[in-house]
Amino acid sequence: MARRPATPDLPPEDLVERIVDVDVTTEMEGSFLEYAYSVIYSRALPDARDGLKPVQRRIIYQMADMGLRPERPYVKSARVVGEVMGKLHPHGDTAIYDAMVRLAQPFSLRLPLVDGHGNFGSLDDGPAASRYTEARMAPAAVAMTQGLDEDVVDFVPNYDNKLKQPGVLPAAIPNLLVNGATGIAVGMATNMAPHNLVEVVAAARHLVTHPDATLEDLMRFVPGPDLPTGGKIVGLDGVRDAYRTGRGAFRTRATARIENVTPRRKGIVVTELPYTVGPEKVIEKIKEGVQSKKLSGISDVVDLTDRAHGLRLVIEVKTGFDPEAVLGQLYRHTPLEDSFSVNNVALVDGQPRTLGLVDLLRVWVEHRLEVVRRRTSYRLTKRQERLHLVEGLLVAILDIDEVIQVIRTSDDADTARGRLRSVFDLSEPQAEYILELRLRRLTKFSRIELEKERDELIDEIARLQAILGDDALLRTVTSDEMADVAATYGTPRRTVLLESAGGTSLAGAAGAPTSAKGAPASLEIPDTPCWALLSATGLLARTSEDVEPARGDGSVRSRHDVIASAVATSARAEVGALTSAGRVVRLSVLELPTLPPTDGPPSLSGGLPVGEAVTLDKGERVVALVPLGADAPPLALATVQGVVKRVTPGDVPTKGDEWEAISLKDGDAVVGAALAGDDDELVLVSSDSSLLHFPGAQVRPQGRAAGGMAGIKLAAGARVVAFGVVRPGDDAVVVTVSGSSAALPGTQTGSAKVTPFAAYPGKGRATGGVRSHRFLKGEDTLLLAHVGPAPARATGSGGQPVDLPPVDERRDGSGVALAAPLHAVG
């Protein structure tokens, strides 16, 4: 049992008589129900008509009352908060400011109602204090309050009965569906998803003209939510359940794509996140997943978000992992994929109800019909009152002399008013209006204006009476206003709707096989056979499958380029890049860009520049790619000074990223390299057009520290310009291009000759060879040469194709002038 406290102003002897015994259960039930009703009706749940909670409605109304329209200057947010708290909402400035901040956040509302200036927060951080920010009404808020001065809604007393406030806003925008709502009341809660204004208005207009429309009819216009942050909605069954019953759930997914974040590494770039998910939350979950071994294949996460480019979250993927599989793992273990539960609870006639899409639209449509009906009735009354005054004024102007005489001969205003009514048969308002008439209205022009105004009022009254008397016309006017709102404030859809999850692999499921590294096997790129390629223009790449791009040493023509070197390898293996300085640099095949499969010649336009994979000194270049397997044939290479060497197979260090393949003398450089067995022919071409070839067996394999042996005997001033390997049975050709040594490199076209390799007799190692090209007048050197399988192709410095002359059977004949300078032959 409980005792009520005694009233303090009663005499002591009366205190006992005022004590009332009540049951605690009854008291608690009554007090709790009052509290629950207050929270449900006055705080937590939105009205289904305007989609606003009381505090939101009071903020919008007070800003309109203060004249803070979009074209007016901003005012301090603290001033708005103070006006709302002092006049309408006595629940503390924090609650008011928090509600105003959400109304201004473009990532919270699909159509913000407050135009905020300053730091209004982000998905990860709160806003600045109200004294630091400014605000005014957003354009959409004008549509929400339009018509408040035309008796379109009922006004109710404020908390102290001194002021009036609207019980609901006119709401020309279907705010509840467009902006959604969240709220926790007592025993119930609401969580509604935002939608696209254009789609919702289209469905509402259909409902206006077809009041018996079904859910399927309306979903043709509203296929699903449209979230402020974009992203994707995966699976629409939950959306249909929410539209049918008011309850449901769907999955939201970030918008991500695979990009090359560096020339050698791919990454996942996230440009849109699920609704209410911030980038810092995603980064935190990714770091936790990596530390707990739930996530594999991720090397770093960088937030590059800025105001100019919007959200950009870059997730770098480790070499050897499939980015698509890693993305599927991120969807599974991080907020990049999130769930949104729909609970459409709103107040209808003061009672909380769970509403489906049809009911939500019908409540708003009926509200708008009532607003238009009340506004039309208000305007009709005002027009009729004005017409009554105009007609009385016209009567007075027609006999203005008598009107003046009646007024002048009257003792006071009340007498004049009564005499005017009796003499001219006027009403009380007409007589009062005439008494207040200014002399300047007595001109002839004023009479014309009054007659024009009378005619316009008669037409306007007829139109308004027609709207009130015809329900179909009323619905047409309402529908047209809805269309105007959609055209003015509508924006394109941001969220992509997917019926299913698509083909993204959700790797890392329980029981999935794991690799030796502990990562799910499906995350790692399989060690499939492929080819590593080097183009003449210095681009590196690998094929996506084991399709041989070339014969012999791999020189073959590609689209707008020449593949100068190709090595058969596998995706998770390593190859070596041999430089002109005699260095071999270890390269991971996985780090090379993958060429898409093609039926025609491959294109290396998306390849990795060799300078970004290998650190080169000034004047140093990569001359060939070489395999690093122990079972490969010996690697044969030749230098500018005529030295030749075959490197012992498998003589590759297990540690270190680079090593020497040959010890070079000062001023010497490697000119070419290729795999060569004992039966293969080693071919050297010198600048003075000498060609020498001999079997590979004449050059015994040596270790890495060896300096090689004499390959060709060079004349004074001559150098080796080309080295190649011809295998038995190859239909090989020799291409030589002659020119003048005095000309600047790359400026002369020169003359070229293509001759079958069989036309050149072989000689012993360390001899001078035979002449391969007869110089024309003005020519004294070979600009470049090539030995390899037919047909030979040529390219210019920019990768453009250059035609070579037909095959010439003469080994020492002269060349044919070229149309453009050559950069490489393959």
PDB file of N, CA and C in Angstrom, residues 533 535-537 539 556-563 595-606 793-795 798-801:
ATOM      1  N   LEU A 533      55.401 -12.295 -70.417  1.00  0.00           N
ATOM      2  CA  LEU A 533      55.721 -11.623 -71.676  1.00  0.00           C
ATOM      3  C   LEU A 533      56.452 -10.310 -71.426  1.00  0.00           C
ATOM      4  N   SER A 535      57.409  -6.945 -73.914  1.00  0.00           N
ATOM      5  CA  SER A 535      57.243  -6.352 -75.239  1.00  0.00           C
ATOM      6  C   SER A 535      58.435  -5.487 -75.591  1.00  0.00           C
ATOM      7  N   ALA A 536      58.554  -5.164 -76.868  1.00  0.00           N
ATOM      8  CA  ALA A 536      59.670  -4.339 -77.330  1.00  0.00           C
ATOM      9  C   ALA A 536      59.597  -2.924 -76.781  1.00  0.00           C
ATOM     10  N   THR A 537      58.406  -2.471 -76.429  1.00  0.00           N
ATOM     11  CA  THR A 537      58.266  -1.117 -75.871  1.00  0.00           C
ATOM     12  C   THR A 537      58.427  -1.100 -74.359  1.00  0.00           C
ATOM     13  N   LEU A 539      56.955  -3.332 -71.826  1.00  0.00           N
ATOM     14  CA  LEU A 539      55.798  -3.641 -70.997  1.00  0.00           C
ATOM     15  C   LEU A 539      55.839  -5.100 -70.584  1.00  0.00           C
ATOM     16  N   VAL A 556      57.096 -12.496 -81.279  1.00  0.00           N
ATOM     17  CA  VAL A 556      55.886 -12.570 -82.095  1.00  0.00           C
ATOM     18  C   VAL A 556      55.227 -11.209 -82.082  1.00  0.00           C
ATOM     19  N   ARG A 557      54.440 -10.943 -83.075  1.00  0.00           N
ATOM     20  CA  ARG A 557      53.791  -9.655 -83.174  1.00  0.00           C
ATOM     21  C   ARG A 557      52.529  -9.628 -82.324  1.00  0.00           C
ATOM     22  N   SER A 558      52.311  -8.559 -81.571  1.00  0.00           N
ATOM     23  CA  SER A 558      51.062  -8.329 -80.861  1.00  0.00           C
ATOM     24  C   SER A 558      50.410  -7.105 -81.475  1.00  0.00           C
ATOM     25  N   ARG A 559      49.215  -6.809 -81.004  1.00  0.00           N
ATOM     26  CA  ARG A 559      48.528  -5.622 -81.513  1.00  0.00           C
ATOM     27  C   ARG A 559      49.286  -4.369 -81.087  1.00  0.00           C
ATOM     28  N   HIS A 560      49.811  -3.633 -82.064  1.00  0.00           N
ATOM     29  CA  HIS A 560      50.528  -2.372 -81.829  1.00  0.00           C
ATOM     30  C   HIS A 560      51.780  -2.556 -80.971  1.00  0.00           C
ATOM     31  N   ASP A 561      52.399  -3.738 -81.012  1.00  0.00           N
ATOM     32  CA  ASP A 561      53.629  -3.949 -80.262  1.00  0.00           C
ATOM     33  C   ASP A 561      54.264  -5.239 -80.750  1.00  0.00           C
ATOM     34  N   VAL A 562      55.466  -5.516 -80.241  1.00  0.00           N
ATOM     35  CA  VAL A 562      56.184  -6.746 -80.542  1.00  0.00           C
ATOM     36  C   VAL A 562      56.558  -7.390 -79.233  1.00  0.00           C
ATOM     37  N   ILE A 563      56.231  -8.667 -79.074  1.00  0.00           N
ATOM     38  CA  ILE A 563      56.632  -9.402 -77.885  1.00  0.00           C
ATOM     39  C   ILE A 563      58.065  -9.860 -78.099  1.00  0.00           C
ATOM     40  N   LEU A 595      46.624 -10.494 -69.026  1.00  0.00           N
ATOM     41  CA  LEU A 595      45.991 -10.142 -70.294  1.00  0.00           C
ATOM     42  C   LEU A 595      44.713 -10.938 -70.450  1.00  0.00           C
ATOM     43  N   PRO A 596      43.621 -10.308 -70.888  1.00  0.00           N
ATOM     44  CA  PRO A 596      42.381 -11.061 -71.095  1.00  0.00           C
ATOM     45  C   PRO A 596      42.532 -12.025 -72.266  1.00  0.00           C
ATOM     46  N   PRO A 597      41.804 -13.143 -72.231  1.00  0.00           N
ATOM     47  CA  PRO A 597      41.862 -14.084 -73.351  1.00  0.00           C
ATOM     48  C   PRO A 597      41.407 -13.410 -74.644  1.00  0.00           C
ATOM     49  N   THR A 598      42.049 -13.760 -75.765  1.00  0.00           N
ATOM     50  CA  THR A 598      41.697 -13.174 -77.052  1.00  0.00           C
ATOM     51  C   THR A 598      41.955 -14.184 -78.154  1.00  0.00           C
ATOM     52  N   ASP A 599      41.122 -14.127 -79.180  1.00  0.00           N
ATOM     53  CA  ASP A 599      41.309 -15.021 -80.322  1.00  0.00           C
ATOM     54  C   ASP A 599      42.408 -14.515 -81.252  1.00  0.00           C
ATOM     55  N   GLY A 600      42.687 -13.217 -81.211  1.00  0.00           N
ATOM     56  CA  GLY A 600      43.701 -12.638 -82.082  1.00  0.00           C
ATOM     57  C   GLY A 600      45.004 -12.420 -81.337  1.00  0.00           C
ATOM     58  N   PRO A 601      45.880 -11.594 -81.904  1.00  0.00           N
ATOM     59  CA  PRO A 601      47.153 -11.293 -81.237  1.00  0.00           C
ATOM     60  C   PRO A 601      46.907 -10.595 -79.906  1.00  0.00           C
ATOM     61  N   PRO A 602      47.734 -10.898 -78.889  1.00  0.00           N
ATOM     62  CA  PRO A 602      47.546 -10.238 -77.586  1.00  0.00           C
ATOM     63  C   PRO A 602      47.902  -8.770 -77.654  1.00  0.00           C
ATOM     64  N   SER A 603      47.302  -7.999 -76.739  1.00  0.00           N
ATOM     65  CA  SER A 603      47.609  -6.572 -76.633  1.00  0.00           C
ATOM     66  C   SER A 603      48.180  -6.307 -75.256  1.00  0.00           C
ATOM     67  N   LEU A 604      49.367  -5.707 -75.211  1.00  0.00           N
ATOM     68  CA  LEU A 604      50.014  -5.387 -73.934  1.00  0.00           C
ATOM     69  C   LEU A 604      49.791  -3.936 -73.543  1.00  0.00           C
ATOM     70  N   SER A 605      48.763  -3.301 -74.066  1.00  0.00           N
ATOM     71  CA  SER A 605      48.534  -1.889 -73.755  1.00  0.00           C
ATOM     72  C   SER A 605      48.296  -1.663 -72.271  1.00  0.00           C
ATOM     73  N   GLY A 606      47.786  -2.673 -71.564  1.00  0.00           N
ATOM     74  CA  GLY A 606      47.579  -2.546 -70.121  1.00  0.00           C
ATOM     75  C   GLY A 606      48.694  -3.166 -69.306  1.00  0.00           C
ATOM     76  N   ARG A 793      58.235  -9.329 -87.905  1.00  0.00           N
ATOM     77  CA  ARG A 793      57.394  -8.141 -87.846  1.00  0.00           C
ATOM     78  C   ARG A 793      58.192  -6.996 -87.232  1.00  0.00           C
ATOM     79  N   ALA A 794      57.830  -5.773 -87.582  1.00  0.00           N
ATOM     80  CA  ALA A 794      58.560  -4.606 -87.094  1.00  0.00           C
ATOM     81  C   ALA A 794      57.598  -3.593 -86.510  1.00  0.00           C
ATOM     82  N   THR A 795      58.108  -2.789 -85.588  1.00  0.00           N
ATOM     83  CA  THR A 795      57.299  -1.761 -84.950  1.00  0.00           C
ATOM     84  C   THR A 795      58.120  -0.490 -84.794  1.00  0.00           C
ATOM     85  N   GLY A 798      56.591   4.258 -81.273  1.00  0.00           N
ATOM     86  CA  GLY A 798      55.315   4.384 -80.578  1.00  0.00           C
ATOM     87  C   GLY A 798      54.478   3.128 -80.597  1.00  0.00           C
ATOM     88  N   GLY A 799      55.059   2.008 -81.050  1.00  0.00           N
ATOM     89  CA  GLY A 799      54.316   0.759 -81.107  1.00  0.00           C
ATOM     90  C   GLY A 799      53.549   0.566 -82.394  1.00  0.00           C
ATOM     91  N   GLN A 800      53.617   1.515 -83.344  1.00  0.00           N
ATOM     92  CA  GLN A 800      52.875   1.381 -84.583  1.00  0.00           C
ATOM     93  C   GLN A 800      53.580   0.394 -85.510  1.00  0.00           C
ATOM     94  N   PRO A 801      52.827  -0.387 -86.289  1.00  0.00           N
ATOM     95  CA  PRO A 801      53.455  -1.368 -87.184  1.00  0.00           C
ATOM     96  C   PRO A 801      54.173  -0.678 -88.344  1.00  0.00           C
TER      97      PRO A 801
END
